[in-house]
Coordinates of C-alpha atoms in Angstrom, one line a residue:
X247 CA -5.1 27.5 3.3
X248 CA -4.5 30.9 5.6
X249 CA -5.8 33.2 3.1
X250 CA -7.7 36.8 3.9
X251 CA -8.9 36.2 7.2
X252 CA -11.2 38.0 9.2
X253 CA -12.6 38.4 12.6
X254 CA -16.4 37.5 13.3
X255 CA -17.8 37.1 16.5
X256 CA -20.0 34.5 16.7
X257 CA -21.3 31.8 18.6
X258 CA -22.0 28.8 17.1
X259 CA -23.4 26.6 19.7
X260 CA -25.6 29.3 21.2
X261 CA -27.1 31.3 17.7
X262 CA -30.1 30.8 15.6
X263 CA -29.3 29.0 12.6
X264 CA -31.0 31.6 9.5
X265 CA -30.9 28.7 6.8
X266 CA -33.2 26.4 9.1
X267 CA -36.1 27.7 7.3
X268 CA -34.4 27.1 4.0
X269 CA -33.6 23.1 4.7
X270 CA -37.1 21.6 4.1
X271 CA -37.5 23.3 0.5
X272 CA -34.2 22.2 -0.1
X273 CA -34.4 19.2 0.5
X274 CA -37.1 18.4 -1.8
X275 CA -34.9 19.4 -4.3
X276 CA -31.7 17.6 -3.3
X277 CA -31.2 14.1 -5.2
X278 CA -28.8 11.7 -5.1
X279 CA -26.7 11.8 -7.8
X280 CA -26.1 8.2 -8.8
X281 CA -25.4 4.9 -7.2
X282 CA -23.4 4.0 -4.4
X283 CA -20.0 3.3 -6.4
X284 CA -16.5 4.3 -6.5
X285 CA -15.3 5.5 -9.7
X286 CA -12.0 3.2 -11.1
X287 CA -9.5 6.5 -10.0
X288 CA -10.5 5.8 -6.8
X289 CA -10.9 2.3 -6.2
X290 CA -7.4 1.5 -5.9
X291 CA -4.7 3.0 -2.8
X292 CA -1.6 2.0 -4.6
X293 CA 0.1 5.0 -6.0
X294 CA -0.2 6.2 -9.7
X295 CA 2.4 7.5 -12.2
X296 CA 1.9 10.0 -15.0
X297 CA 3.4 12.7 -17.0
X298 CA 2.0 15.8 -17.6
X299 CA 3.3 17.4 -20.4
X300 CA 2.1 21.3 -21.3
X301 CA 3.6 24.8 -21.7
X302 CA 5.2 24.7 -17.5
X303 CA 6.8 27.8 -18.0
X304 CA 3.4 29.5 -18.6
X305 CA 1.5 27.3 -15.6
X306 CA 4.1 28.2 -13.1
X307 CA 3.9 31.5 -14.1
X308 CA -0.1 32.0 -14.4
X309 CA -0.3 33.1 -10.3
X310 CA -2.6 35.9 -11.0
X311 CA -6.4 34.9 -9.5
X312 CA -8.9 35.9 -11.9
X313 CA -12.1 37.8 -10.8
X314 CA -15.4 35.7 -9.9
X315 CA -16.5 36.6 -13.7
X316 CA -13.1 36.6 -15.2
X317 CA -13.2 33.6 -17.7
X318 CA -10.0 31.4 -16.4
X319 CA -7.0 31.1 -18.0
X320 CA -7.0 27.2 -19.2
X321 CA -3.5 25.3 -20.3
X322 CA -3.9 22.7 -23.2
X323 CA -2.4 19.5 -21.9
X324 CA -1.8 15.7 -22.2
X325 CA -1.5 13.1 -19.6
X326 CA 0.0 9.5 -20.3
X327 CA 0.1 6.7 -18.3
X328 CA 0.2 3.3 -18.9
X329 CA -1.8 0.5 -16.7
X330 CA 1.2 -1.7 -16.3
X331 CA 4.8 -1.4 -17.4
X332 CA 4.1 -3.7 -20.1
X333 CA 0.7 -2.3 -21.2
X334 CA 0.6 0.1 -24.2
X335 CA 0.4 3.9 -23.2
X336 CA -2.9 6.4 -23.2
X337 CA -2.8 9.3 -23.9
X338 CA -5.8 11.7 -23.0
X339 CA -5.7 15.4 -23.9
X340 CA -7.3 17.4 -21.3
X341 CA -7.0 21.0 -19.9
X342 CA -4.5 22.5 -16.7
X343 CA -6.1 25.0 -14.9
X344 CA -4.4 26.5 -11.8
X345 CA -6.2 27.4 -8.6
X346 CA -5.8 27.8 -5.0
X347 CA -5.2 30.9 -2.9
X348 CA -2.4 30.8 -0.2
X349 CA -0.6 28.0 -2.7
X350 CA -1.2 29.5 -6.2
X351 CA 0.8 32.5 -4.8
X352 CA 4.4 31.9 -5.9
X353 CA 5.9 33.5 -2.3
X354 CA 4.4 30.1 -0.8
X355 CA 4.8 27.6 -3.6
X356 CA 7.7 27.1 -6.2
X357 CA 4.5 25.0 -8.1
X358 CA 0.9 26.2 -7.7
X359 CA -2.1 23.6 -7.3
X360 CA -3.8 22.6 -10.5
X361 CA -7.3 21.5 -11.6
X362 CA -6.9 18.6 -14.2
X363 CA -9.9 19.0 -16.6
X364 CA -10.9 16.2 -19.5
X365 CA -13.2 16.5 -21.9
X366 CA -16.1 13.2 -20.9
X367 CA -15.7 11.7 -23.9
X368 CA -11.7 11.4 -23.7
X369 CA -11.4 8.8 -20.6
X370 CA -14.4 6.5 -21.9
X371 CA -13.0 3.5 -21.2
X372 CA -9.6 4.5 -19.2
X373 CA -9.0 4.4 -15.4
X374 CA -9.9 8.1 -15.9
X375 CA -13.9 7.3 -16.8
X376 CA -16.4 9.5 -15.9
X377 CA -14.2 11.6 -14.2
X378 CA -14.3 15.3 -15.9
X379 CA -12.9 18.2 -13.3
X380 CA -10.5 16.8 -10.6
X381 CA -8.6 18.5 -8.3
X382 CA -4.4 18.2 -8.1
X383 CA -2.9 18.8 -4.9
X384 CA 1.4 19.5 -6.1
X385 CA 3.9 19.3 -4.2
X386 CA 4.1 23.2 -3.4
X387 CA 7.7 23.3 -1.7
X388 CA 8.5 19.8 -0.9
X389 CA 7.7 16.2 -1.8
X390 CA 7.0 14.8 2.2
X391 CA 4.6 17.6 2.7
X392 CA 2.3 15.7 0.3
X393 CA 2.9 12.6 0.8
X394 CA 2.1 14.0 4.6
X395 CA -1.1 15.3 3.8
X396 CA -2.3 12.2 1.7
X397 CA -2.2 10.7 5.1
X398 CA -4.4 12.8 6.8
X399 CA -7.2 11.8 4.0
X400 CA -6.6 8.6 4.7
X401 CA -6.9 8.8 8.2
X402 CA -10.0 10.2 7.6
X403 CA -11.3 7.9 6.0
X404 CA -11.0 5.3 8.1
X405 CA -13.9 7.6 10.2
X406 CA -16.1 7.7 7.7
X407 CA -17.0 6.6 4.3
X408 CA -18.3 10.4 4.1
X409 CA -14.8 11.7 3.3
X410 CA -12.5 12.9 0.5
X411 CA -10.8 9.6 -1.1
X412 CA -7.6 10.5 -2.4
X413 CA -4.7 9.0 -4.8
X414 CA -1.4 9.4 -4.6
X415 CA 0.7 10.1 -7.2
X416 CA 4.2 10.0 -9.0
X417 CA 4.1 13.0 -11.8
X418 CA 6.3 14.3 -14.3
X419 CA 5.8 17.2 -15.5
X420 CA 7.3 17.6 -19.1
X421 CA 7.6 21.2 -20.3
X422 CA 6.2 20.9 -24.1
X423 CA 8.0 24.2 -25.1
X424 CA 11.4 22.6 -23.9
X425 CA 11.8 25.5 -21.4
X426 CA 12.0 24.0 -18.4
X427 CA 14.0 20.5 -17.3
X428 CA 11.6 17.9 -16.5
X429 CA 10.3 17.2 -13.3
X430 CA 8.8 14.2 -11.2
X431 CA 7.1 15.0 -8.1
X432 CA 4.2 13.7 -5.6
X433 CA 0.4 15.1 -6.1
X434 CA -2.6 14.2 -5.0
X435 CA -5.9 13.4 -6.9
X436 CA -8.8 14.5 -4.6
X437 CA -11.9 12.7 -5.9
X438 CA -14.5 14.8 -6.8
X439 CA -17.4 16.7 -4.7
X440 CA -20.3 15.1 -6.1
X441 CA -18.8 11.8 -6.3
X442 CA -18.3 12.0 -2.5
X443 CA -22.1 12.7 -2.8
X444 CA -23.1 10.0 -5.5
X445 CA -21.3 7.6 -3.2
X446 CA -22.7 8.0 0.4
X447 CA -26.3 8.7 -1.4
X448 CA -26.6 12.1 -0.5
X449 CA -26.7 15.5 -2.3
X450 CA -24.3 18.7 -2.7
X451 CA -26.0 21.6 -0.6
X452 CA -25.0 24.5 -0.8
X453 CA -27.2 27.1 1.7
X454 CA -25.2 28.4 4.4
X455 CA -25.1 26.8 7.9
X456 CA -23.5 26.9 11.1
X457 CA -21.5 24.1 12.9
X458 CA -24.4 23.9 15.6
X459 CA -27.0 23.2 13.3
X460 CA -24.9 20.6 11.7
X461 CA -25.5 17.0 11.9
X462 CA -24.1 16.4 15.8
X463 CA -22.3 13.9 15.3
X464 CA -20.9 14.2 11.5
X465 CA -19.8 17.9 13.3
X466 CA -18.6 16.4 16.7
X467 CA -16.6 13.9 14.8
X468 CA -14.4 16.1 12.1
X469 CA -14.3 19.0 15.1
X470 CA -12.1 16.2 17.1
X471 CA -10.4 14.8 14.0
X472 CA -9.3 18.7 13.3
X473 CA -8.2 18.9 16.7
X474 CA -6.4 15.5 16.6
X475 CA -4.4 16.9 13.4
X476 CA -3.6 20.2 14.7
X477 CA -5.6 21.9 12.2
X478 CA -7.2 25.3 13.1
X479 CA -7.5 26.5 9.1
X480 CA -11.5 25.7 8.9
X481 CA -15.0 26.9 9.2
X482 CA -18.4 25.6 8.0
X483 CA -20.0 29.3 8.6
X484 CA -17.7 30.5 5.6
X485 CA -17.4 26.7 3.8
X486 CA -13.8 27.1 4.4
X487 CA -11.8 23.9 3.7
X488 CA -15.4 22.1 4.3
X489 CA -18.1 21.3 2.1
X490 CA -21.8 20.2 2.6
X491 CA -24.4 17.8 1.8
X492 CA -27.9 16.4 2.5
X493 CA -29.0 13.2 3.1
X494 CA -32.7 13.0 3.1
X495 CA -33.5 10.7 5.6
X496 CA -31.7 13.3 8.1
X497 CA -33.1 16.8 9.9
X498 CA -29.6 18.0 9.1
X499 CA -27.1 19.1 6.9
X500 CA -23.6 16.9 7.1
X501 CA -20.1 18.3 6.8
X502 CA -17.2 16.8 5.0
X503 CA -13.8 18.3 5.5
X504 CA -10.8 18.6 3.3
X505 CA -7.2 20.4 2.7
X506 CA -5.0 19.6 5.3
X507 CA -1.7 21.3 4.9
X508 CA -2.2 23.6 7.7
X509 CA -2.4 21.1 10.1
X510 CA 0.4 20.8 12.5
X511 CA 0.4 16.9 12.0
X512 CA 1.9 17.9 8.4
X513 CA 4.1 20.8 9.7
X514 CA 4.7 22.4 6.6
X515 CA 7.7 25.2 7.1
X516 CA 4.9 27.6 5.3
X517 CA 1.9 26.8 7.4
X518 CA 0.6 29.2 10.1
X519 CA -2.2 30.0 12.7
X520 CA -4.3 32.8 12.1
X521 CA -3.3 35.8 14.4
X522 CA -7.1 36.0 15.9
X523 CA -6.4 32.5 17.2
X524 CA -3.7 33.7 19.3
X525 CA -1.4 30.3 19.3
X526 CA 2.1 30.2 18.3
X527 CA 2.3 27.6 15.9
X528 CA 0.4 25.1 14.0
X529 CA 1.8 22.1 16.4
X530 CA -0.3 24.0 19.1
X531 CA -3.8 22.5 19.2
X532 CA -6.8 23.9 19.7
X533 CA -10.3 23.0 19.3
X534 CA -12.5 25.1 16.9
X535 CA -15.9 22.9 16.9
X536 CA -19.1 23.9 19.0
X537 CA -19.1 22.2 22.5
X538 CA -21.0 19.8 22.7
X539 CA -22.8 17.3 25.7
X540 CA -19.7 15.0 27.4
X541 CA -21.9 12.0 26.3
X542 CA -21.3 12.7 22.9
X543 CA -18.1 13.6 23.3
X544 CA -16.7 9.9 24.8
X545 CA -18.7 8.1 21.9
X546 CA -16.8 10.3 19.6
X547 CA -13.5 9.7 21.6
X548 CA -14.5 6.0 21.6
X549 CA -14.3 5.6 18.2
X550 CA -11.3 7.3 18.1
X551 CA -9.7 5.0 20.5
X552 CA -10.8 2.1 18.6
X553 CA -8.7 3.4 15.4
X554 CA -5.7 4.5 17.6
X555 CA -3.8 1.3 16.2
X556 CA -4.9 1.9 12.6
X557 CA -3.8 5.6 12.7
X558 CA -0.5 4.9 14.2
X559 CA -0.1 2.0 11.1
X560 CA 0.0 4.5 8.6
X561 CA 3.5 6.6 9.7
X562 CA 4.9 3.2 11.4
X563 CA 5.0 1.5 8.1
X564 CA 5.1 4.5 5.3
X565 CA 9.0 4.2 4.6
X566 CA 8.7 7.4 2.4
X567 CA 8.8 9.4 5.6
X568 CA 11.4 10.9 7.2
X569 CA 12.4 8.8 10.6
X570 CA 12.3 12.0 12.4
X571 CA 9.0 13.1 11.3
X572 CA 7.5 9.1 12.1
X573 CA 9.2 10.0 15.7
X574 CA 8.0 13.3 15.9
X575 CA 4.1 12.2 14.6
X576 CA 3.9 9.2 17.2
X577 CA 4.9 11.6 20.2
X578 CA 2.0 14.2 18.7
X579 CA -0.8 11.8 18.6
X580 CA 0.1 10.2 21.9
X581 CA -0.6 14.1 23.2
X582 CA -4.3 13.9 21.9
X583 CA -5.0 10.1 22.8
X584 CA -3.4 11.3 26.5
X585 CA -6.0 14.5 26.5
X586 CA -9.2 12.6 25.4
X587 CA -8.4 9.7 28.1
X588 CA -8.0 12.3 30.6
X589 CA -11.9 14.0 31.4
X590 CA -10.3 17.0 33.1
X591 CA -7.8 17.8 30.3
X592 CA -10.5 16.2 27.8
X593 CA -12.9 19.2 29.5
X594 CA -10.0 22.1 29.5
X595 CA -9.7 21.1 25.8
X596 CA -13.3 20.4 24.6
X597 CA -15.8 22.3 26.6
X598 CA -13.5 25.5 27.2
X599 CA -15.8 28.4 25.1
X600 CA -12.6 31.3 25.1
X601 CA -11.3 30.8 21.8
X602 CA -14.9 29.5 19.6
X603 CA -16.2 32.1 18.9
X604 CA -13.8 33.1 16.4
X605 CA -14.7 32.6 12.8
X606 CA -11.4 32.1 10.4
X607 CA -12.6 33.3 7.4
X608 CA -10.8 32.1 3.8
X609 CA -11.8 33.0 0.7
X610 CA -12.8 30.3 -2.0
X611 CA -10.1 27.6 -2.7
X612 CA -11.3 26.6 -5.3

């Protein structure tokens, strides 16, 4: 999300890293925070349908960002779903909290983005166990844009098992004080940060670092995935839209990237470039990572090539898109598969320094 940006100078492939001191004593603290698993939420792709039911009038208006030491303003709730149509229905109380920056303001988004927060001992035994504090990506303006940016996660993940897993979802949001009309829109469960980490065996870190003194290529890979999606709204410098973890069998700190709804491959009517960046629009790609050695480069691109047919699966056979907007995707990833088989336009748009050096900084999303 475009929010408070600033202009910073820097350059990440060519400075000294401060925080390289900082990683061996950290690392003897990381741990692992549990086994390899995914939790029930996530273990499943199909799509999930619940209702929501709180005061709405007071969540849609509750826009206001507290300060870092304000206490936040948190919603009583109840969700309900039911496993099958036939199967009885659960209900869990839990808390609504809203969040966000550019989305929680209500010039950008008739609905702002919510953290869904249960009490641990609520879910025991639910598709909801052990989860306690997830993030809910709403549907802002319109429905497609989320369904839009679920597939970007999912793309994603078919990289790299170090990645965001998200779930789609079909919610109704019931208005308990009978204010508002009910509604039924699409969100998006993100799972959470240190599951990601409990997952892929590695643990949440949270010194500062710069993309060049990120893992090569965990940093090469999501720099030409964000280029692939058109998205420019990023930085590890700042942990904008990215977070970090250790694994200790590594030298390096690994990046894992998530909210997407800047990227031009969603096109969202709202979404914008940052004015530093000088580009037009969000369909207008350019590449934000630290440049990197060609070899690395082409076994990046390689394994990009070998998931060309997987990527393009996901828009040719979602029939909840638009036709146009299919149409319109196919022509924009046949651009970037047409740039990274070509080395001369692969060089213009990969190893070109002119625009790197500038840091987009965002303020916390959370």
């Amino acid at each position: 999300m475009l929010v408070a940006m600033t202009l910073g100078i820097t350059m990440a492939f060519a400075q000294t890293d401060t925080t390289t001191t900082k990683q061996t004593g950290a690392k003897k603290k990381a741990k692992a925070t549990g086994v390899a698993t995914v939790r029930p939420l996530f273990a499943a792709d199909e799509p999930l349908s619940f209702t929501l039911s709180a005061q709405m009038q007071r969540i849609v208006r509750d826009r206001t960002k507290p300060s870092p030491k304000a206490p936040v303003t948190r919603h009583p709730a109840r969700l309900t779903y039911s496993a099958t149509p036939s199967d009885s229905i659960v209900a869990l109380p839990l808390d609504l909290v809203v969040r966000g920056n550019f989305r929680r303001d209500a010039a950008n988004c008739v609905f702002p983005p919510l953290y869904v927060d249960f009490p641990k001992k609520a879910v025991k035994g639910t598709l909801f166990a052990k989860q306690n504090k997830l993030k809910l990506v709403t549907h802002c303006r319109e429905d497609e844009y989320v369904l839009r940016e679920y597939l970007v996660y999912r793309l994603y993940n078919q990289l790299t098992d170090l990645s965001f897993k998200a779930r789609l979802a079909q919610v109704t949001y019931l208005d308990s004080a009978g204010k508002r009309k009910p509604e039924t829109h699409l969100g998006i469960l993100l799972e959470d940060e240190d599951d990601v980490a409990s997952r892929n065996n590695v643990a949440v870190y949270k010194n500062r670092v710069k993309s060049a003194f990120v893992d090569s290529l965990n940093m090469a890979t999501i720099s030409v995935f964000e280029y692939m999606i058109g998205n420019t709204d990023w930085s590890v410098v700042y942990r904008h839209n990215i977070k970090m973890v250790l694994d200790s069998t590594m030298p390096r700190p690994l990046a894992v990237p998530y909210d997407f709804d800047h990227a031009g491959l969603v096109d969202a009517r709202y979404a914008k470039p940052a004015e530093q960046l000088s580009i037009e629009s969000v369909r207008e790609r350019l590449y934000r990572g630290p440049a990197y050695p060609q070899a690395m480069l082409n076994r990046v691109f390689a394994r990009f090539r070998a998931l060309k047919p997987t990527f393009y699966a996901f828009y040719q056979n979602e029939k909840r898109l638009s036709p146009s907007y299919i149409r319109d995707t196919i022509y924009y990833l046949d651009a970037f598969y047409k740039t990274i088989d070509n080395p001369e336009k692969a060089r213009a748009a990969f190893q070109s320094d002119l625009d790197r050096s500038i840091q987009v900084r965002g303020m916390n999303n959370n």
